[in-house]
PDB file of N, CA and C in Angstrom:
ATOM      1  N   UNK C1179     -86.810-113.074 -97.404  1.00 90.00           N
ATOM      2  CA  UNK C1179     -86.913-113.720 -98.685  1.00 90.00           C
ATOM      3  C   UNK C1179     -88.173-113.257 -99.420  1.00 90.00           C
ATOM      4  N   UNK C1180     -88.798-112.634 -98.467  1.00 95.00           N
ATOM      5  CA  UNK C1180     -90.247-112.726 -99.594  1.00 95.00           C
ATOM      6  C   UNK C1180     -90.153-111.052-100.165  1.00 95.00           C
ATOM      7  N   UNK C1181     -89.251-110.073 -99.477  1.00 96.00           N
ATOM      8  CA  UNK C1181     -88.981-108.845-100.399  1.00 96.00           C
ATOM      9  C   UNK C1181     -88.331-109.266-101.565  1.00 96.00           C
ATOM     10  N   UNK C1182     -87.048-110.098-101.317  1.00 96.00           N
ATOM     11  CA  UNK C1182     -86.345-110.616-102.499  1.00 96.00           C
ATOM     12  C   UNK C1182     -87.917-111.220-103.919  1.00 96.00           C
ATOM     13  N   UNK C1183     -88.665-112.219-103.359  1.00 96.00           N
ATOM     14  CA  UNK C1183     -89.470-112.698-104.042  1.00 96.00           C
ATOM     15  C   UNK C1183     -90.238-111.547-104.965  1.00 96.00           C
ATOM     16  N   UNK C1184     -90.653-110.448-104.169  1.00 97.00           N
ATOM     17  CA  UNK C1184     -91.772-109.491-104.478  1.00 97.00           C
ATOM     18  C   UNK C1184     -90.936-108.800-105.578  1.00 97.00           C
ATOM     19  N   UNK C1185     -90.148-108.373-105.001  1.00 98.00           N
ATOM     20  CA  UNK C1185     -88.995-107.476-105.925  1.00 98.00           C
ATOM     21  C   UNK C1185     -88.725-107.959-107.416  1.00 98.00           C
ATOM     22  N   UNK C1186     -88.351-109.241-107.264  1.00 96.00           N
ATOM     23  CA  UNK C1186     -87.946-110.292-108.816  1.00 96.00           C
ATOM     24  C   UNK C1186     -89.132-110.277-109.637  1.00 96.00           C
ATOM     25  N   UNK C1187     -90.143-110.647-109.154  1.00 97.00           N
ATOM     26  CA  UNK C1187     -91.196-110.491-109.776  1.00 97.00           C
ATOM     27  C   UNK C1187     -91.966-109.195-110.408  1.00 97.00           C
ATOM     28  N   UNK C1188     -91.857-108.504-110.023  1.00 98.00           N
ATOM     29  CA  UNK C1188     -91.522-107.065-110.767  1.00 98.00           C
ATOM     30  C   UNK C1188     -90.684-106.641-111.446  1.00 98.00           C
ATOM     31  N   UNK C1189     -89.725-107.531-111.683  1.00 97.00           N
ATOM     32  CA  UNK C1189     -88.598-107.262-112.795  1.00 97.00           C
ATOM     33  C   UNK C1189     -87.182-106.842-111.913  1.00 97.00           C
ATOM     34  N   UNK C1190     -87.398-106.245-110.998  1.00 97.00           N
ATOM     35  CA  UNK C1190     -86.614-105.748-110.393  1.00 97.00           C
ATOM     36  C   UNK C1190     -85.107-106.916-109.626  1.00 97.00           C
ATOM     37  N   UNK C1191     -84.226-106.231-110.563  1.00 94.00           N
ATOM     38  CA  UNK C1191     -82.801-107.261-110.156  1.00 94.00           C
ATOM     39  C   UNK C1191     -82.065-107.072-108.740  1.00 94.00           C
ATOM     40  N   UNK C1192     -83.242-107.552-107.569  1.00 95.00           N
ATOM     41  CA  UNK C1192     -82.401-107.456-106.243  1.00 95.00           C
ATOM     42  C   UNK C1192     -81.879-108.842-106.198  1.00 95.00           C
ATOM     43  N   UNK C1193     -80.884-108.944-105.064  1.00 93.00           N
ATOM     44  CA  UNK C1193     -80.245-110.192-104.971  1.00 93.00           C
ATOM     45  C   UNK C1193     -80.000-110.889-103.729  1.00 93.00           C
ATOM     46  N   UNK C1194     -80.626-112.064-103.019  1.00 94.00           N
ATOM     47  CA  UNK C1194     -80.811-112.045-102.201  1.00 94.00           C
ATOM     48  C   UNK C1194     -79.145-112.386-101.775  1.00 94.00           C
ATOM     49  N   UNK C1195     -79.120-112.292-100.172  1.00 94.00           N
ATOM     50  CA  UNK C1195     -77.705-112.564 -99.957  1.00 94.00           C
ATOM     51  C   UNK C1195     -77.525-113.126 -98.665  1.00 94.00           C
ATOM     52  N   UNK C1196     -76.581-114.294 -98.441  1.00 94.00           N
ATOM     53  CA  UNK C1196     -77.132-115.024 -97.073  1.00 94.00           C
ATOM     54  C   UNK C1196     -75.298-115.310 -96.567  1.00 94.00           C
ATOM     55  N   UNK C1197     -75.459-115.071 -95.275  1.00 96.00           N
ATOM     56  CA  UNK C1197     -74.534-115.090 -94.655  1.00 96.00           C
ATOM     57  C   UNK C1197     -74.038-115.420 -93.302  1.00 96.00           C
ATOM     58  N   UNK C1198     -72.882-116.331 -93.110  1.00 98.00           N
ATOM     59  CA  UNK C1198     -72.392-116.530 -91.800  1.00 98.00           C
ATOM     60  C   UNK C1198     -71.977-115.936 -90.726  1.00 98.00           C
ATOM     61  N   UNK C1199     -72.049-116.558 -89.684  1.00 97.00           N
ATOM     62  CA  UNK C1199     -70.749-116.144 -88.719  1.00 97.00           C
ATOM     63  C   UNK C1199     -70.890-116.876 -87.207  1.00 97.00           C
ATOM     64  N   UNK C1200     -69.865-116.919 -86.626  1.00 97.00           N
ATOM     65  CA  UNK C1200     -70.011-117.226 -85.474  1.00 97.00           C
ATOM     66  C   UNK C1200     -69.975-116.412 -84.319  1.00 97.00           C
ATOM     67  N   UNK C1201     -71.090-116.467 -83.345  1.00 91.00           N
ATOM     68  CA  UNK C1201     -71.160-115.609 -82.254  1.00 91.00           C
ATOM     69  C   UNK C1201     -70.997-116.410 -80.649  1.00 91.00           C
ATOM     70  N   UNK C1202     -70.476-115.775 -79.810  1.00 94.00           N
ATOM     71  CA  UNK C1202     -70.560-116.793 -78.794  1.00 94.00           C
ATOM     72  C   UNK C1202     -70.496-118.276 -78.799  1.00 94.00           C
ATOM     73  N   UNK C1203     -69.602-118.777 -79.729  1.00 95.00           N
ATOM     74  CA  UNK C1203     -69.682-120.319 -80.256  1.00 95.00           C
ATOM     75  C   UNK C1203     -70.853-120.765 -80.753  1.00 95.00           C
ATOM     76  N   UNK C1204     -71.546-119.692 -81.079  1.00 97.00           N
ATOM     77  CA  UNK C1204     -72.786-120.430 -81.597  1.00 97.00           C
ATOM     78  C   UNK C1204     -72.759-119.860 -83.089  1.00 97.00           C
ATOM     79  N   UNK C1205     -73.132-121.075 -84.338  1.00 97.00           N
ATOM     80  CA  UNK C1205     -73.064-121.084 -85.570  1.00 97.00           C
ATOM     81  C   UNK C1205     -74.516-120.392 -85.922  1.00 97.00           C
ATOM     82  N   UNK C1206     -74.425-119.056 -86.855  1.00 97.00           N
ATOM     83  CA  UNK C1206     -75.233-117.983 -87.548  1.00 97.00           C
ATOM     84  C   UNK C1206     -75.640-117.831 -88.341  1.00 97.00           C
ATOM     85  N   UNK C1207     -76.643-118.289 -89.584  1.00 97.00           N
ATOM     86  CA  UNK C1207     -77.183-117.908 -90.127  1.00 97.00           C
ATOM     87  C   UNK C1207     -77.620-116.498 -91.122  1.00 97.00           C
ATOM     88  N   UNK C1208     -78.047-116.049 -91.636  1.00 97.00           N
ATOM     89  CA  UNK C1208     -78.888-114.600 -91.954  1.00 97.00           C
ATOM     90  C   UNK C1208     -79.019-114.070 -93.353  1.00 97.00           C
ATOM     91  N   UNK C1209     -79.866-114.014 -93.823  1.00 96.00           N
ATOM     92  CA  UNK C1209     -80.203-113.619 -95.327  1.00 96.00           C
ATOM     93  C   UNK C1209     -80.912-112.385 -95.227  1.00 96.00           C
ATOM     94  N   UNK C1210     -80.293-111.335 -96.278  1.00 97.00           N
ATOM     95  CA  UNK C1210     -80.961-109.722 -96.469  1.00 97.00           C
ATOM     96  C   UNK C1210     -80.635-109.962 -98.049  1.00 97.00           C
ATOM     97  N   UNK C1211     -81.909-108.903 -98.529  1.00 97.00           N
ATOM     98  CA  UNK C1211     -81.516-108.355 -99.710  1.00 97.00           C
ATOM     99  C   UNK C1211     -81.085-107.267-100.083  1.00 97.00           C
ATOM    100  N   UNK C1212     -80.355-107.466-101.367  1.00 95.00           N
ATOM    101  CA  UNK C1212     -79.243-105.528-101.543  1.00 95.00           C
ATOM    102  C   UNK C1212     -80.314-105.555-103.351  1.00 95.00           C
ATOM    103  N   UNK C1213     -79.909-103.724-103.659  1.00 96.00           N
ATOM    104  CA  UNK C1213     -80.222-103.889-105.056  1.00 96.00           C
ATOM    105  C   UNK C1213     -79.020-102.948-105.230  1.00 96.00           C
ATOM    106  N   UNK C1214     -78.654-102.970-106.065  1.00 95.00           N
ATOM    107  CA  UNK C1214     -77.588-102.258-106.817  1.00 95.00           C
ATOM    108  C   UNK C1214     -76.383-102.020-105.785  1.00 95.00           C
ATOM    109  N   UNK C1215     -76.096-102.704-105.093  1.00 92.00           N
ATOM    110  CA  UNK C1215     -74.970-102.597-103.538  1.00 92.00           C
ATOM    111  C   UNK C1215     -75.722-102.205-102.286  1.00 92.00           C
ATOM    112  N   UNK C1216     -76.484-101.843-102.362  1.00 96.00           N
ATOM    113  CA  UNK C1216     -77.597-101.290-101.244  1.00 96.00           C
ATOM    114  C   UNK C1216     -78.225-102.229-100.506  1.00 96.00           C
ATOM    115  N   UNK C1217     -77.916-101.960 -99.193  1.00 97.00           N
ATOM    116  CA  UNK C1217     -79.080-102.999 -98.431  1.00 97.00           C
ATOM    117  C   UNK C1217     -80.631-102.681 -97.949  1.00 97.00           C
ATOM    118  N   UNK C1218     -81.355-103.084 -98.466  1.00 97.00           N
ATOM    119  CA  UNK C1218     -82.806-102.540 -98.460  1.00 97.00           C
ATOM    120  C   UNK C1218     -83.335-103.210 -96.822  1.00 97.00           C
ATOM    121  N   UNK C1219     -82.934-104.306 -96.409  1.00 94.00           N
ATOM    122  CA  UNK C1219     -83.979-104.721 -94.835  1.00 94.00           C
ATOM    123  C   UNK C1219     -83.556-105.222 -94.350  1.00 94.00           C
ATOM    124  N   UNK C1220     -81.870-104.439 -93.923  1.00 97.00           N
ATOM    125  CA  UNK C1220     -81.484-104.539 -92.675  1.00 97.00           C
ATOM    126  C   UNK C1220     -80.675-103.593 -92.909  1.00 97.00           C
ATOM    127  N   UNK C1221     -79.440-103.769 -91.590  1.00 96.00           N
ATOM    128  CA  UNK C1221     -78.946-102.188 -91.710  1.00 96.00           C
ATOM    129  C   UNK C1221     -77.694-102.497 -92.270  1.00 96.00           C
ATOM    130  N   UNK C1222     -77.090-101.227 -92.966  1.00 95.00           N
ATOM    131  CA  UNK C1222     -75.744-101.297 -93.777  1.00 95.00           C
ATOM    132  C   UNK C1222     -74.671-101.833 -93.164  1.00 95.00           C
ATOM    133  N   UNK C1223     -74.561-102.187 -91.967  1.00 96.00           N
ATOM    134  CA  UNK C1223     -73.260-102.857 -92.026  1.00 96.00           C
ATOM    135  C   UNK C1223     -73.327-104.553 -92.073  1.00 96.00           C
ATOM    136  N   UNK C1224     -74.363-105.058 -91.968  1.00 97.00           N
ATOM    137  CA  UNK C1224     -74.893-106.255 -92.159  1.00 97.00           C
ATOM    138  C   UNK C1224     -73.808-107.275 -92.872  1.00 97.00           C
ATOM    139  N   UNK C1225     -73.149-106.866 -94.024  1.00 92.00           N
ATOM    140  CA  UNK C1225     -72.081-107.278 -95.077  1.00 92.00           C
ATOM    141  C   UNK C1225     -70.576-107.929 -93.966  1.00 92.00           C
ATOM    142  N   UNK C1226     -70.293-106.560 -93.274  1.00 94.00           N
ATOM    143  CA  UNK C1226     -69.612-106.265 -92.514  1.00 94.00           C
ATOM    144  C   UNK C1226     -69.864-107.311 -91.422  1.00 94.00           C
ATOM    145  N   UNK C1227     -70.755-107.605 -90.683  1.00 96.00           N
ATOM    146  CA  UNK C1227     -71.374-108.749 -89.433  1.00 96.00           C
ATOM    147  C   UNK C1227     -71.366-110.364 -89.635  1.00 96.00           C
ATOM    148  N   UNK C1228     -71.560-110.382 -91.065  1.00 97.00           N
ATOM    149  CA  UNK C1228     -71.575-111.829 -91.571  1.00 97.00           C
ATOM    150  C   UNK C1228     -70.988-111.616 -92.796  1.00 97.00           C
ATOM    151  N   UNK C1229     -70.276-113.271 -92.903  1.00 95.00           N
ATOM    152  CA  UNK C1229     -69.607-113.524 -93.876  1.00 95.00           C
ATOM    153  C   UNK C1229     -70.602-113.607 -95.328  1.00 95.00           C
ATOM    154  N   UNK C1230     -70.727-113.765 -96.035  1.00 92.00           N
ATOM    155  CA  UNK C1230     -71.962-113.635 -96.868  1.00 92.00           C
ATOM    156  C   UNK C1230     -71.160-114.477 -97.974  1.00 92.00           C
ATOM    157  N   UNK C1231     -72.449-115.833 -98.536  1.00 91.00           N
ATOM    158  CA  UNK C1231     -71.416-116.301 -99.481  1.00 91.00           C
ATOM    159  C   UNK C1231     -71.423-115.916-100.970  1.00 91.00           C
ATOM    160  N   UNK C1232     -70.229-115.969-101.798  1.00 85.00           N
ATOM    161  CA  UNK C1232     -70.339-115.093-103.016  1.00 85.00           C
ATOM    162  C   UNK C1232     -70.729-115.577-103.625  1.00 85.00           C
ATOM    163  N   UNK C1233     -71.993-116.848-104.104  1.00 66.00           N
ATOM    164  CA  UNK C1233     -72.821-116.842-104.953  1.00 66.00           C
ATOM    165  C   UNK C1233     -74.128-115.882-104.703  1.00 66.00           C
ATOM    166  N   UNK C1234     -74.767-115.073-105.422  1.00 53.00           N
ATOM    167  CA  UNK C1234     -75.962-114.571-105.570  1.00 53.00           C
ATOM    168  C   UNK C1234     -76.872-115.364-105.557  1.00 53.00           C
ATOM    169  N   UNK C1235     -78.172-115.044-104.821  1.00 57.00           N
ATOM    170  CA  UNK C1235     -79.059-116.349-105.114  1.00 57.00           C
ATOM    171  C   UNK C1235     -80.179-115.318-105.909  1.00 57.00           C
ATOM    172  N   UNK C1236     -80.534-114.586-106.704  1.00 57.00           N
ATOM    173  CA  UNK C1236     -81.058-113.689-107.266  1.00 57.00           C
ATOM    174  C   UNK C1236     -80.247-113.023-108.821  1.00 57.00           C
TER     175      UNK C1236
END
């Protein structure tokens, strides 16, 4: 969250993005930020691993 933070504040339109899933019966968590479809800090399939919900928080 705090790249998302740094980023906005520079003008820059990244968007943070937070997402589910379940692993081993256990309920998941996880927020990364993308800019322009791109995932900047974590790895690209991240989208793909968790459900991510479709509001933008950015």
């Amino acid at each position: 969250m705090t790249l998302w933070f740094l980023l906005r504040r520079q003008g820059i339109e990244a968007e943070l993005r937070i997402g589910t899933r379940k692993a081993d019966g256990k309920f998941e968590a996880h927020a990364w930020v993308e800019y322009r479809g791109k995932v900047l800090n974590d790895t690209v399939d991240v989208g793909e691993r968790f459900a991510a919900f479709e509001r933008d928080f950015g």
